[in-house]
Coordinates of C-alpha atoms in Angstrom, one line a residue:
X1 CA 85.4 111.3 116.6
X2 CA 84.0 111.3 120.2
X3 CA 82.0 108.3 119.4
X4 CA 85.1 106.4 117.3
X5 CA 85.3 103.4 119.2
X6 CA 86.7 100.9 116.2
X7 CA 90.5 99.8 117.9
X8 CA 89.0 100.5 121.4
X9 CA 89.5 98.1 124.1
X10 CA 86.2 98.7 126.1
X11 CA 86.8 97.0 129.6
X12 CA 83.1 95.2 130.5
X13 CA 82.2 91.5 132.1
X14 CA 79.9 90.0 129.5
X15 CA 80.0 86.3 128.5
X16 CA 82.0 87.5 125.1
X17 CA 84.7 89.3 127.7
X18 CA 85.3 85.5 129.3
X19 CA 86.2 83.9 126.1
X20 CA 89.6 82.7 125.5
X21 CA 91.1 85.4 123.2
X22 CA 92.3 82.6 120.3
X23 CA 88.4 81.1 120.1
X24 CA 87.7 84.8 119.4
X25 CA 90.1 85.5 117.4
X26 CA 89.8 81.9 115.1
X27 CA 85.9 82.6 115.4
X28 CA 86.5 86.1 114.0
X29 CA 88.3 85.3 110.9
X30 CA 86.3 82.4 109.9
X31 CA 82.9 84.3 110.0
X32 CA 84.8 87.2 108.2
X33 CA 86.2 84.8 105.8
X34 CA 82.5 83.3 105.5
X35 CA 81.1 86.5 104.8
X36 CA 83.6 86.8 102.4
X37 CA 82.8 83.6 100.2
X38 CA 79.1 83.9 100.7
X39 CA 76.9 84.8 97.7
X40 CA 73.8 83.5 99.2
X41 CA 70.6 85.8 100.8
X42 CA 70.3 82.9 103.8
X43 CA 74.0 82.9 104.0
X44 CA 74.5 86.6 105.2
X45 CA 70.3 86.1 107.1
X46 CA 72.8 83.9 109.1
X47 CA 76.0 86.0 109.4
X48 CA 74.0 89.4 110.0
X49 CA 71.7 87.6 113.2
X50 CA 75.3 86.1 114.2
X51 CA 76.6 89.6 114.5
X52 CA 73.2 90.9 116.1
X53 CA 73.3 88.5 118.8
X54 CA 77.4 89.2 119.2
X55 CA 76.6 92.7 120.1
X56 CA 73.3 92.1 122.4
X57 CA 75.2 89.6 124.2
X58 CA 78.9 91.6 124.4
X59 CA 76.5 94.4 126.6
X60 CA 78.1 97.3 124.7
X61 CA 74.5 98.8 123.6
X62 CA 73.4 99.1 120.5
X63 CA 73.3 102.6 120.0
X64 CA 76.4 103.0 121.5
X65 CA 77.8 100.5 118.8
X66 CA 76.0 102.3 115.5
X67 CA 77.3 105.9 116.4
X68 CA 80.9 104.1 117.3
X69 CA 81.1 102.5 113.8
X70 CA 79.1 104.8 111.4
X71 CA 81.6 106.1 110.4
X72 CA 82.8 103.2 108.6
X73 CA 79.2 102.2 108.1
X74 CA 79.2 105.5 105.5
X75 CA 82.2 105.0 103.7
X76 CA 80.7 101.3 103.3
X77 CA 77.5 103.1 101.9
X78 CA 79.6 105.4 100.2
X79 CA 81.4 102.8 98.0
X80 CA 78.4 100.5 97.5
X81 CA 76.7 103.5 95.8
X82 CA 79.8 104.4 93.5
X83 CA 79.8 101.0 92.3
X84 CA 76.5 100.8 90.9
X85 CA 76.9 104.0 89.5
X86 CA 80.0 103.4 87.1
X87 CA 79.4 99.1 87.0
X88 CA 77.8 98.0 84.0
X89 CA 76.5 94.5 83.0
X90 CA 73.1 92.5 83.2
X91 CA 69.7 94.5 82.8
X92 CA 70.1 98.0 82.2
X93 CA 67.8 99.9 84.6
X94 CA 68.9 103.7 84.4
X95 CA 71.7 105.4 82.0
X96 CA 72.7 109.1 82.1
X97 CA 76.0 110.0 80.5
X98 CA 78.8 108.3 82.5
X99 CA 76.5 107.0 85.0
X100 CA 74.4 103.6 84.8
X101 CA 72.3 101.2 87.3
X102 CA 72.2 97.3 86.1
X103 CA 71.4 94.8 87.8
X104 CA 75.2 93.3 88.0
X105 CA 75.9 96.9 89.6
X106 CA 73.3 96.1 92.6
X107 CA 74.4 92.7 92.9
X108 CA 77.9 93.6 93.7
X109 CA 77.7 96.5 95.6
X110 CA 75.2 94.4 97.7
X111 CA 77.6 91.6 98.3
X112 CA 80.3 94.3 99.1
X113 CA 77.9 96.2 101.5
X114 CA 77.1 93.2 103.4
X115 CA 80.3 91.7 103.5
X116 CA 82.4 94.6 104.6
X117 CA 79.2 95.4 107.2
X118 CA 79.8 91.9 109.1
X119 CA 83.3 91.8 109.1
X120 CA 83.4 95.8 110.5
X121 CA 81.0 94.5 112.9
X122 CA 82.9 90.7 113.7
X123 CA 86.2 93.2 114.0
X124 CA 85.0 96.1 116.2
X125 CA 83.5 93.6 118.7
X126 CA 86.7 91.5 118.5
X127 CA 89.0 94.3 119.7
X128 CA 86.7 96.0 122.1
X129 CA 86.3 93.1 124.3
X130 CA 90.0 91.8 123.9
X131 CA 92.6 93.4 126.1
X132 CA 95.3 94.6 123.7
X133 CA 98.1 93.0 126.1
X134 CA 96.2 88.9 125.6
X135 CA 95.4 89.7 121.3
X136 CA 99.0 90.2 121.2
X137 CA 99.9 86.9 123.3
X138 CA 97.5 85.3 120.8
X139 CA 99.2 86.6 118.0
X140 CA 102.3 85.3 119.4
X141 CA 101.1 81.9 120.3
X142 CA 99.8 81.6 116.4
X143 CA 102.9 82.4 115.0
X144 CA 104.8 79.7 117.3
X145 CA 105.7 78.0 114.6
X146 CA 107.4 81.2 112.8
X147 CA 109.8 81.0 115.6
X148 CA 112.1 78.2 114.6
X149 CA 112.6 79.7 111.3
X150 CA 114.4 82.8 113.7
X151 CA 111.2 85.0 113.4
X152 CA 111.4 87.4 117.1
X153 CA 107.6 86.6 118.3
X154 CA 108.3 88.6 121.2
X155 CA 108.9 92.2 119.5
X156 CA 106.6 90.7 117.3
X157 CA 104.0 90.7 120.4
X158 CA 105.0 93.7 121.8
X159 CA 104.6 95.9 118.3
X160 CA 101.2 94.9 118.6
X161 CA 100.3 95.3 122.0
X162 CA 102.0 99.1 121.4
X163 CA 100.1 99.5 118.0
X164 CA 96.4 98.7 119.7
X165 CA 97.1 100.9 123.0
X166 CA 98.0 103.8 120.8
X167 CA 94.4 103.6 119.0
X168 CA 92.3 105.4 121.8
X169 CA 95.2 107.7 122.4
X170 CA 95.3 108.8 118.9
X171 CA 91.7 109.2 119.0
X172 CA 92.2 111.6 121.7
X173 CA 94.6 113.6 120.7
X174 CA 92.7 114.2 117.2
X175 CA 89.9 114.9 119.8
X176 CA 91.6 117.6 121.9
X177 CA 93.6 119.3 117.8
X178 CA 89.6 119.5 116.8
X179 CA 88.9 121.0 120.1
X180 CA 91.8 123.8 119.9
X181 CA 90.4 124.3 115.8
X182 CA 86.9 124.7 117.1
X183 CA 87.9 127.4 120.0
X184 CA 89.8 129.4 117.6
X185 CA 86.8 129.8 115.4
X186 CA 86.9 127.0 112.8
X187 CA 83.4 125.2 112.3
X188 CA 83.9 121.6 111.0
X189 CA 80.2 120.7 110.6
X190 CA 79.1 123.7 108.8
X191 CA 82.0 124.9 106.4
X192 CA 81.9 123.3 103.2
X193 CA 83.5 120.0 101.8
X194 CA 86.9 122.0 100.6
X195 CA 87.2 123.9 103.9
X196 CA 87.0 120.9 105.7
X197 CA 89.2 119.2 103.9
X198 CA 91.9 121.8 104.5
X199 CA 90.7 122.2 108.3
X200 CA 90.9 118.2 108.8
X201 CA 94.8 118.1 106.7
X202 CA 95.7 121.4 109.3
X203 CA 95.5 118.8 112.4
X204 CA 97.7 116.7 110.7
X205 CA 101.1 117.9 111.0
X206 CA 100.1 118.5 114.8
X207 CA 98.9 114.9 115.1
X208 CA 102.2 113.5 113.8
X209 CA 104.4 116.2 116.2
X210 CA 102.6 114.6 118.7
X211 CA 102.6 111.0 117.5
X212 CA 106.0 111.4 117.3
X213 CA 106.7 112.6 120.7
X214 CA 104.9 110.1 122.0
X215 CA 106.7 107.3 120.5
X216 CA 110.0 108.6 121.9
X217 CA 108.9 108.9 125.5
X218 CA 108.2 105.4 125.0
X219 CA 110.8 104.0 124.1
X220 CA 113.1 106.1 126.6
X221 CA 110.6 104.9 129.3
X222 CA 111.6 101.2 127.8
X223 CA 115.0 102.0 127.9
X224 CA 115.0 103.5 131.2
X225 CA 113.2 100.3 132.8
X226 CA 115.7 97.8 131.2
X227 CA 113.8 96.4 128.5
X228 CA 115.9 94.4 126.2
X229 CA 115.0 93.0 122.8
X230 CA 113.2 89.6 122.4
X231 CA 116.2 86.9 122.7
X232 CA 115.2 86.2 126.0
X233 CA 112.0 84.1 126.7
X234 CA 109.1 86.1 128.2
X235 CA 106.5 84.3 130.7
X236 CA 103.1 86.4 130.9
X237 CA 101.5 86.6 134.3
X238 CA 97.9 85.9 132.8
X239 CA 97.5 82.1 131.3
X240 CA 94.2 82.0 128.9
X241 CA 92.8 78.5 129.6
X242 CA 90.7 76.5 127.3
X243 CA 87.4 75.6 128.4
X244 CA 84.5 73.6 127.7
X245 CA 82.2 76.6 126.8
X246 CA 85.1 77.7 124.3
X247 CA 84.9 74.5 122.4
X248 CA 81.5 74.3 122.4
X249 CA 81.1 78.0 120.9
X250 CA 84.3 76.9 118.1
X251 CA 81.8 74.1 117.4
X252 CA 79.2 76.2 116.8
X253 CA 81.3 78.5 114.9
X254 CA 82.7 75.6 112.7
X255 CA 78.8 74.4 112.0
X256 CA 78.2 78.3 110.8
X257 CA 81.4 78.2 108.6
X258 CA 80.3 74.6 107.0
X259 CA 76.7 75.4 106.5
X260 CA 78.0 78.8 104.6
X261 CA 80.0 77.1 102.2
X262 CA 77.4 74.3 101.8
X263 CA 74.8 77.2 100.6
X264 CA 77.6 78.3 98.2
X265 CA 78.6 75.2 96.9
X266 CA 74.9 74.4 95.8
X267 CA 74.4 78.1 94.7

């Protein structure tokens, strides 16, 4: 968990750090929604260098970035391999009992593996270079238009700006509970599966204690400073401006999106 850094905002000054939070977050879901449609080798060739060149360029280090997200990178692995064990159709290549390897089995637990891989990747790299406090001025600036229907944007904005500054603190306080475990004797790495189980649900009931407490202080701190609910308009002190570079890298993005769904559409 030391290494979790999925959530994290990761303050750095890299060329992906000076883009305007919406082209990142509008490039983000359309190369995750590409991944998502694509069925084609070239297709995720593309998405995969895309996602290599995101992390070289965001400065993060790439070991850094594997131990950070393997653990999703495993449960990804994980449920690639259970669906080609119990997925049947096309050429049968191995069958014991319950358990059978076709060809339709590889094929989708490929296109799962590789999708969920890039859009982990897109996602992690997304919020670690984002400040929490401008993906949540985003958000609200997307859902403008919610606003004359009487939708609050403003609680709206500030849930998420909470929700993503509570992820590293969470991380460290599950941190610090597996740290007390450990000192009174409890080994998570070399007990078995069922022990661990029971060690991981015993931080828990701490963890929500805590989570609790936590969310209390806050809002008493709120209170305490004045804050009232969203029917008053909120200025922010930081403006995101739209650059040249920003439309040239949606452009990019946009040719990327089109040439995936072209390879699709002929596939």
């Amino acid at each position: 968990m030391n290494n979790f850094i999925f959530g994290q905002y990761i303050p750095g000054k890299s060329l992906i750090y000076r883009l305007n939070p919406r082209l990142k977050l509008i490039a983000s879901v359309l190369l995750i929604i590409a991944s998502f449609i694509n069925h084609n080798l070239l297709g995720f060739i593309i998405l995969l260098g895309i996602c290599g060149v995101i992390i070289q360029v965001s400065q993060v280090g790439w070991i850094f970035f594997i131990k950070g997200t393997q653990f999703f990178i495993y449960m990804i692995f994980l449920t690639s391999i259970l669906q080609i064990l119990f997925s049947n159709g096309g050429t049968i290549y191995w069958h014991y009992g319950i358990f059978t390897i076709s060809s339709f089995g590889l094929q989708i637990a490929s296109l799962a593996f590789l999708r969920f891989l890039v859009a982990i990747v897109i996602l992690t790299v997304y919020l670690m270079t984002t400040n929490p406090a401008k993906i949540a001025q985003t958000i609200q600036g997307i859902c403008y238009p919610l606003k004359f229907v009487g939708v609050n944007l403003d609680d709206i904005g500030l849930v998420t700006a909470i929700a993503l500054r509570f992820v590293p603190t969470l991380t460290e306080e599950v941190n610090n509970l597996r740290n007390a475990q450990k000192s009174r004797g409890i080994n998570f790495e070399k007990c078995s599966i069922i022990k661990r189980i029971k060690s991981n649900i015993a931080i828990l009931v701490p963890l929500f204690m805590s989570v609790f407490r936590r969310a209390e202080q806050l809002a008493a701190t709120m209170i305490l400073r004045g804050y009232t609910d969203g029917n008053k308009h909120r200025t922010h002190i930081r403006q995101s401006n739209w650059s040249k570079f920003d439309s040239l890298i949606l452009i990019v993005v946009l040719l990327v999106f089109g040439l995936i769904l072209s390879l699709n559409i002929n596939f």
